[in-house]
Amino acid sequence: MLMSMAQTKATDIGKIFGEVLQQHRSQRDISQEELAFQADVDRTFVSRLERGIRQPTITTLIHIGQALGVSAATLVQEAEKEYLRRRR
């Protein structure tokens, strides 16, 4: 079954957000397990986020940002900027 354009774009955005998340986590030199603990989510959820399989709720996004020492807005802005760059 073919994905619609909207589904494809949502998948791309999820994967890009995962890359941004992984980059911030790596810069802070913390494991998925530590990030999950600090953000009050399961480690497997962090893994799924980083692989673009899942997308966070706003509440979870804010908790992840706090755990990484960046705002949720920064995470979203970076993902959006990269998404728009790749669409060109």
PDB file of N, CA and C in Angstrom, residues 30-61:
ATOM      1  N   ILE A  30      24.764  11.416  27.366  1.00  0.00           N
ATOM      2  CA  ILE A  30      23.925  10.599  28.244  1.00  0.00           C
ATOM      3  C   ILE A  30      23.296   9.474  27.414  1.00  0.00           C
ATOM      4  N   SER A  31      23.040   8.382  28.077  1.00  0.00           N
ATOM      5  CA  SER A  31      22.456   7.211  27.419  1.00  0.00           C
ATOM      6  C   SER A  31      20.959   7.417  27.221  1.00  0.00           C
ATOM      7  N   GLN A  32      20.388   6.570  26.387  1.00  0.00           N
ATOM      8  CA  GLN A  32      18.937   6.574  26.227  1.00  0.00           C
ATOM      9  C   GLN A  32      18.272   6.288  27.568  1.00  0.00           C
ATOM     10  N   GLU A  33      18.872   5.381  28.316  1.00  0.00           N
ATOM     11  CA  GLU A  33      18.318   5.019  29.614  1.00  0.00           C
ATOM     12  C   GLU A  33      18.303   6.214  30.569  1.00  0.00           C
ATOM     13  N   GLU A  34      19.393   6.969  30.595  1.00  0.00           N
ATOM     14  CA  GLU A  34      19.463   8.142  31.479  1.00  0.00           C
ATOM     15  C   GLU A  34      18.472   9.209  31.037  1.00  0.00           C
ATOM     16  N   LEU A  35      18.393   9.451  29.739  1.00  0.00           N
ATOM     17  CA  LEU A  35      17.426  10.437  29.241  1.00  0.00           C
ATOM     18  C   LEU A  35      16.009  10.008  29.604  1.00  0.00           C
ATOM     19  N   ALA A  36      15.712   8.738  29.396  1.00  0.00           N
ATOM     20  CA  ALA A  36      14.382   8.227  29.723  1.00  0.00           C
ATOM     21  C   ALA A  36      14.063   8.427  31.198  1.00  0.00           C
ATOM     22  N   PHE A  37      15.022   8.133  32.063  1.00  0.00           N
ATOM     23  CA  PHE A  37      14.825   8.304  33.504  1.00  0.00           C
ATOM     24  C   PHE A  37      14.551   9.767  33.836  1.00  0.00           C
ATOM     25  N   GLN A  38      15.369  10.659  33.289  1.00  0.00           N
ATOM     26  CA  GLN A  38      15.214  12.091  33.587  1.00  0.00           C
ATOM     27  C   GLN A  38      13.925  12.671  33.007  1.00  0.00           C
ATOM     28  N   ALA A  39      13.470  12.125  31.880  1.00  0.00           N
ATOM     29  CA  ALA A  39      12.258  12.634  31.228  1.00  0.00           C
ATOM     30  C   ALA A  39      11.000  11.872  31.658  1.00  0.00           C
ATOM     31  N   ASP A  40      11.181  10.861  32.507  1.00  0.00           N
ATOM     32  CA  ASP A  40      10.086  10.050  33.022  1.00  0.00           C
ATOM     33  C   ASP A  40       9.334   9.308  31.911  1.00  0.00           C
ATOM     34  N   VAL A  41      10.119   8.701  31.015  1.00  0.00           N
ATOM     35  CA  VAL A  41       9.559   7.839  29.959  1.00  0.00           C
ATOM     36  C   VAL A  41      10.350   6.542  29.936  1.00  0.00           C
ATOM     37  N   ASP A  42       9.862   5.573  29.201  1.00  0.00           N
ATOM     38  CA  ASP A  42      10.554   4.298  29.083  1.00  0.00           C
ATOM     39  C   ASP A  42      11.726   4.413  28.110  1.00  0.00           C
ATOM     40  N   ARG A  43      12.792   3.664  28.351  1.00  0.00           N
ATOM     41  CA  ARG A  43      13.960   3.713  27.472  1.00  0.00           C
ATOM     42  C   ARG A  43      13.604   3.312  26.054  1.00  0.00           C
ATOM     43  N   THR A  44      12.733   2.331  25.931  1.00  0.00           N
ATOM     44  CA  THR A  44      12.356   1.904  24.582  1.00  0.00           C
ATOM     45  C   THR A  44      11.625   3.020  23.838  1.00  0.00           C
ATOM     46  N   PHE A  45      10.942   3.880  24.558  1.00  0.00           N
ATOM     47  CA  PHE A  45      10.261   5.013  23.926  1.00  0.00           C
ATOM     48  C   PHE A  45      11.285   5.984  23.357  1.00  0.00           C
ATOM     49  N   VAL A  46      12.354   6.238  24.097  1.00  0.00           N
ATOM     50  CA  VAL A  46      13.427   7.115  23.593  1.00  0.00           C
ATOM     51  C   VAL A  46      14.013   6.498  22.327  1.00  0.00           C
ATOM     52  N   SER A  47      14.247   5.213  22.340  1.00  0.00           N
ATOM     53  CA  SER A  47      14.767   4.532  21.157  1.00  0.00           C
ATOM     54  C   SER A  47      13.821   4.696  19.973  1.00  0.00           C
ATOM     55  N   ARG A  48      12.552   4.522  20.216  1.00  0.00           N
ATOM     56  CA  ARG A  48      11.559   4.665  19.138  1.00  0.00           C
ATOM     57  C   ARG A  48      11.492   6.097  18.618  1.00  0.00           C
ATOM     58  N   LEU A  49      11.625   7.065  19.521  1.00  0.00           N
ATOM     59  CA  LEU A  49      11.667   8.470  19.092  1.00  0.00           C
ATOM     60  C   LEU A  49      12.864   8.714  18.182  1.00  0.00           C
ATOM     61  N   GLU A  50      14.022   8.234  18.605  1.00  0.00           N
ATOM     62  CA  GLU A  50      15.248   8.464  17.847  1.00  0.00           C
ATOM     63  C   GLU A  50      15.217   7.779  16.482  1.00  0.00           C
ATOM     64  N   ARG A  51      14.467   6.694  16.368  1.00  0.00           N
ATOM     65  CA  ARG A  51      14.363   5.991  15.088  1.00  0.00           C
ATOM     66  C   ARG A  51      13.202   6.507  14.240  1.00  0.00           C
ATOM     67  N   GLY A  52      12.448   7.459  14.777  1.00  0.00           N
ATOM     68  CA  GLY A  52      11.340   8.041  14.029  1.00  0.00           C
ATOM     69  C   GLY A  52      10.101   7.184  13.987  1.00  0.00           C
ATOM     70  N   ILE A  53      10.044   6.190  14.863  1.00  0.00           N
ATOM     71  CA  ILE A  53       8.901   5.288  14.903  1.00  0.00           C
ATOM     72  C   ILE A  53       7.741   5.898  15.684  1.00  0.00           C
ATOM     73  N   ARG A  54       8.068   6.649  16.708  1.00  0.00           N
ATOM     74  CA  ARG A  54       7.063   7.313  17.556  1.00  0.00           C
ATOM     75  C   ARG A  54       7.327   8.809  17.566  1.00  0.00           C
ATOM     76  N   GLN A  55       6.295   9.566  17.921  1.00  0.00           N
ATOM     77  CA  GLN A  55       6.431  11.005  18.084  1.00  0.00           C
ATOM     78  C   GLN A  55       5.899  11.373  19.460  1.00  0.00           C
ATOM     79  N   PRO A  56       6.541  12.331  20.124  1.00  0.00           N
ATOM     80  CA  PRO A  56       6.163  12.645  21.503  1.00  0.00           C
ATOM     81  C   PRO A  56       4.929  13.540  21.597  1.00  0.00           C
ATOM     82  N   THR A  57       4.257  13.434  22.736  1.00  0.00           N
ATOM     83  CA  THR A  57       3.218  14.409  23.058  1.00  0.00           C
ATOM     84  C   THR A  57       3.914  15.707  23.462  1.00  0.00           C
ATOM     85  N   ILE A  58       3.165  16.765  23.575  1.00  0.00           N
ATOM     86  CA  ILE A  58       3.756  18.042  23.996  1.00  0.00           C
ATOM     87  C   ILE A  58       4.339  17.910  25.400  1.00  0.00           C
ATOM     88  N   THR A  59       3.628  17.233  26.274  1.00  0.00           N
ATOM     89  CA  THR A  59       4.113  17.043  27.647  1.00  0.00           C
ATOM     90  C   THR A  59       5.448  16.316  27.652  1.00  0.00           C
ATOM     91  N   THR A  60       5.531  15.225  26.896  1.00  0.00           N
ATOM     92  CA  THR A  60       6.773  14.459  26.829  1.00  0.00           C
ATOM     93  C   THR A  60       7.878  15.279  26.191  1.00  0.00           C
ATOM     94  N   LEU A  61       7.544  16.040  25.171  1.00  0.00           N
ATOM     95  CA  LEU A  61       8.524  16.891  24.505  1.00  0.00           C
ATOM     96  C   LEU A  61       9.133  17.898  25.482  1.00  0.00           C
TER      97      LEU A  61
END
